[in-house]
mmCIF file of C-alpha atoms in Angstrom:
data_model
loop_
_atom_site.group_PDB
_atom_site.id
_atom_site.type_symbol
_atom_site.label_atom_id
_atom_site.label_comp_id
_atom_site.label_asym_id
_atom_site.label_seq_id
_atom_site.Cartn_x
_atom_site.Cartn_y
_atom_site.Cartn_z
ATOM 1 C CA GLU A 1 -3.858 -16.267 -11.991
ATOM 2 C CA VAL A 2 -1.910 -13.164 -11.018
ATOM 3 C CA GLN A 3 -3.608 -11.496 -8.057
ATOM 4 C CA LEU A 4 -3.119 -9.198 -5.096
ATOM 5 C CA GLN A 5 -5.303 -9.632 -2.036
ATOM 6 C CA ALA A 6 -5.398 -6.721 0.399
ATOM 7 C CA SER A 7 -6.674 -7.276 3.923
ATOM 8 C CA GLY A 8 -6.328 -6.113 7.502
ATOM 9 C CA GLY A 9 -8.490 -3.022 7.540
ATOM 10 C CA GLY A 10 -10.912 -2.219 10.314
ATOM 11 C CA LEU A 11 -12.029 0.301 12.893
ATOM 12 C CA VAL A 12 -9.351 1.717 15.175
ATOM 13 C CA GLN A 13 -9.235 4.610 17.619
ATOM 14 C CA PRO A 14 -7.007 7.623 16.981
ATOM 15 C CA GLY A 15 -3.471 6.826 18.057
ATOM 16 C CA GLY A 16 -3.977 3.141 17.403
ATOM 17 C CA SER A 17 -2.289 0.762 14.972
ATOM 18 C CA LEU A 18 -3.239 -1.559 12.152
ATOM 19 C CA ARG A 19 -1.263 -3.800 9.865
ATOM 20 C CA LEU A 20 -2.442 -4.215 6.314
ATOM 21 C CA SER A 21 -1.434 -7.187 4.206
ATOM 22 C CA CYS A 22 -1.089 -7.477 0.450
ATOM 23 C CA ALA A 23 -0.788 -11.149 -0.466
ATOM 24 C CA ALA A 24 0.505 -11.929 -3.936
ATOM 25 C CA SER A 25 -0.407 -15.028 -5.893
ATOM 26 C CA GLY A 26 0.534 -16.213 -9.351
ATOM 27 C CA PHE A 27 3.887 -14.422 -9.269
ATOM 28 C CA THR A 28 6.900 -13.848 -7.010
ATOM 29 C CA LEU A 29 7.321 -10.479 -5.336
ATOM 30 C CA ASP A 30 11.128 -10.611 -5.693
ATOM 31 C CA TYR A 31 11.166 -8.750 -8.995
ATOM 32 C CA TYR A 32 8.393 -6.255 -8.433
ATOM 33 C CA ALA A 33 7.541 -3.144 -6.504
ATOM 34 C CA ILE A 34 4.332 -2.879 -4.516
ATOM 35 C CA ALA A 35 2.732 0.497 -3.972
ATOM 36 C CA TRP A 36 0.052 1.403 -1.462
ATOM 37 C CA PHE A 37 -2.601 3.984 -2.233
ATOM 38 C CA ARG A 38 -5.622 5.210 -0.383
ATOM 39 C CA GLN A 39 -8.823 6.946 -1.307
ATOM 40 C CA ALA A 40 -11.057 8.706 1.177
ATOM 41 C CA PRO A 41 -14.733 9.408 0.424
ATOM 42 C CA GLY A 42 -15.032 12.353 -1.945
ATOM 43 C CA LYS A 43 -11.281 12.654 -2.393
ATOM 44 C CA GLU A 44 -8.806 11.619 -5.036
ATOM 45 C CA ARG A 45 -6.559 8.614 -4.716
ATOM 46 C CA GLU A 46 -3.217 9.401 -3.097
ATOM 47 C CA GLY A 47 0.020 7.549 -2.768
ATOM 48 C CA VAL A 48 1.001 6.228 0.653
ATOM 49 C CA SER A 49 4.088 4.061 0.311
ATOM 50 C CA CYS A 50 6.058 1.860 -2.036
ATOM 51 C CA ILE A 51 8.565 -0.949 -1.610
ATOM 52 C CA ASP A 52 10.846 -2.127 -4.391
ATOM 53 C CA ASN A 53 11.566 -5.785 -3.689
ATOM 54 C CA SER A 54 14.457 -5.926 -6.156
ATOM 55 C CA ASP A 55 16.609 -3.788 -3.843
ATOM 56 C CA GLY A 56 14.544 -3.320 -0.683
ATOM 57 C CA SER A 57 14.182 0.431 -1.122
ATOM 58 C CA THR A 58 11.102 2.133 0.270
ATOM 59 C CA ASP A 59 9.303 5.417 -0.175
ATOM 60 C CA PHE A 60 6.686 7.153 1.954
ATOM 61 C CA ALA A 61 4.392 10.096 1.457
ATOM 62 C CA ASP A 62 5.140 13.021 3.773
ATOM 63 C CA TYR A 63 1.827 12.646 5.578
ATOM 64 C CA VAL A 64 2.693 9.122 6.787
ATOM 65 C CA LYS A 65 6.466 9.398 7.276
ATOM 66 C CA GLY A 66 7.509 8.371 10.756
ATOM 67 C CA ARG A 67 4.174 6.617 11.373
ATOM 68 C CA PHE A 68 3.959 3.954 8.660
ATOM 69 C CA THR A 69 6.462 1.283 7.693
ATOM 70 C CA VAL A 70 6.412 -1.205 4.824
ATOM 71 C CA SER A 71 8.045 -4.606 4.568
ATOM 72 C CA THR A 72 7.962 -7.824 2.576
ATOM 73 C CA ASP A 73 7.828 -11.392 3.834
ATOM 74 C CA LYS A 74 9.251 -13.272 0.872
ATOM 75 C CA VAL A 75 8.372 -16.664 2.300
ATOM 76 C CA ARG A 76 4.712 -15.668 2.543
ATOM 77 C CA ASN A 77 4.948 -13.606 -0.657
ATOM 78 C CA THR A 78 3.185 -10.821 1.174
ATOM 79 C CA VAL A 79 3.783 -7.098 1.682
ATOM 80 C CA PHE A 80 2.809 -5.526 4.995
ATOM 81 C CA LEU A 81 1.937 -1.907 5.696
ATOM 82 C CA GLN A 82 2.295 -1.220 9.414
ATOM 83 C CA MET A 83 0.340 1.872 10.367
ATOM 84 C CA ASN A 84 0.963 3.445 13.779
ATOM 85 C CA SER A 85 -0.265 6.620 15.453
ATOM 86 C CA LEU A 86 -3.303 6.603 13.209
ATOM 87 C CA LYS A 87 -5.277 9.802 12.726
ATOM 88 C CA PRO A 88 -8.872 10.356 11.596
ATOM 89 C CA GLU A 89 -7.521 11.728 8.319
ATOM 90 C CA ASP A 90 -6.003 8.305 7.592
ATOM 91 C CA THR A 91 -9.538 6.975 7.110
ATOM 92 C CA ALA A 92 -9.776 5.601 3.571
ATOM 93 C CA VAL A 93 -9.917 2.501 1.443
ATOM 94 C CA TYR A 94 -6.350 1.265 1.035
ATOM 95 C CA TYR A 95 -5.202 -0.479 -2.121
ATOM 96 C CA CYS A 96 -2.013 -2.248 -3.106
ATOM 97 C CA ALA A 97 -0.765 -2.382 -6.665
ATOM 98 C CA ARG A 98 2.071 -4.023 -8.552
ATOM 99 C CA THR A 99 4.585 -2.148 -10.641
ATOM 100 C CA THR A 100 8.203 -2.448 -11.718
ATOM 101 C CA THR A 101 9.592 0.617 -9.952
ATOM 102 C CA CYS A 102 8.716 2.961 -7.113
ATOM 103 C CA SER A 103 9.983 5.932 -9.102
ATOM 104 C CA ASP A 104 7.324 8.665 -9.019
ATOM 105 C CA TYR A 105 4.719 6.033 -8.119
ATOM 106 C CA GLU A 106 2.446 8.565 -6.440
ATOM 107 C CA ASN A 107 1.987 10.477 -9.693
ATOM 108 C CA ARG A 108 1.497 7.529 -12.027
ATOM 109 C CA SER A 109 -1.756 6.843 -13.794
ATOM 110 C CA VAL A 110 -3.785 3.897 -12.562
ATOM 111 C CA TRP A 111 -2.907 2.191 -15.848
ATOM 112 C CA TRP A 112 0.805 2.233 -14.974
ATOM 113 C CA PHE A 113 0.162 -0.520 -12.439
ATOM 114 C CA GLU A 114 -0.225 -4.043 -13.741
ATOM 115 C CA VAL A 115 -2.269 -5.556 -10.935
ATOM 116 C CA TRP A 116 -4.482 -4.028 -8.223
ATOM 117 C CA GLY A 117 -5.776 -5.500 -5.015
ATOM 118 C CA GLN A 118 -9.433 -5.068 -4.141
ATOM 119 C CA GLY A 119 -8.976 -2.568 -1.307
ATOM 120 C CA THR A 120 -9.469 -2.725 2.433
ATOM 121 C CA LEU A 121 -11.286 -0.105 4.509
ATOM 122 C CA VAL A 122 -9.501 1.624 7.374
ATOM 123 C CA THR A 123 -11.622 3.752 9.683
ATOM 124 C CA VAL A 124 -9.967 5.826 12.390
ATOM 125 C CA SER A 125 -12.563 7.113 14.806
ATOM 126 C CA SER A 126 -13.320 7.346 18.490
#
């Protein structure tokens, strides 16, 4: 079965770090792009980052540039979102999703993505 399993969320103080994981099963990440989204309570879903595993290219939303990085461990078939210098406004449920390209990922309909992970909650609070 083709699945994405997101994990790694939790409670962290402002300025702290977390690493989210998106483990893929039933397929190989080599030929796909993985996008990260987040949705805060009462707000719309927004794009965070994307990594295209066919060429290693990455993309980041302006509000996380310089603080977040994204990488893929091809042996573990897992994508990692490293989040540093976290702010209270980063609080949200984070989701990973599979697609074929990172092009304009942040504006794509939810239906554009073939597989979604279940989400992991990140809370940034003192």
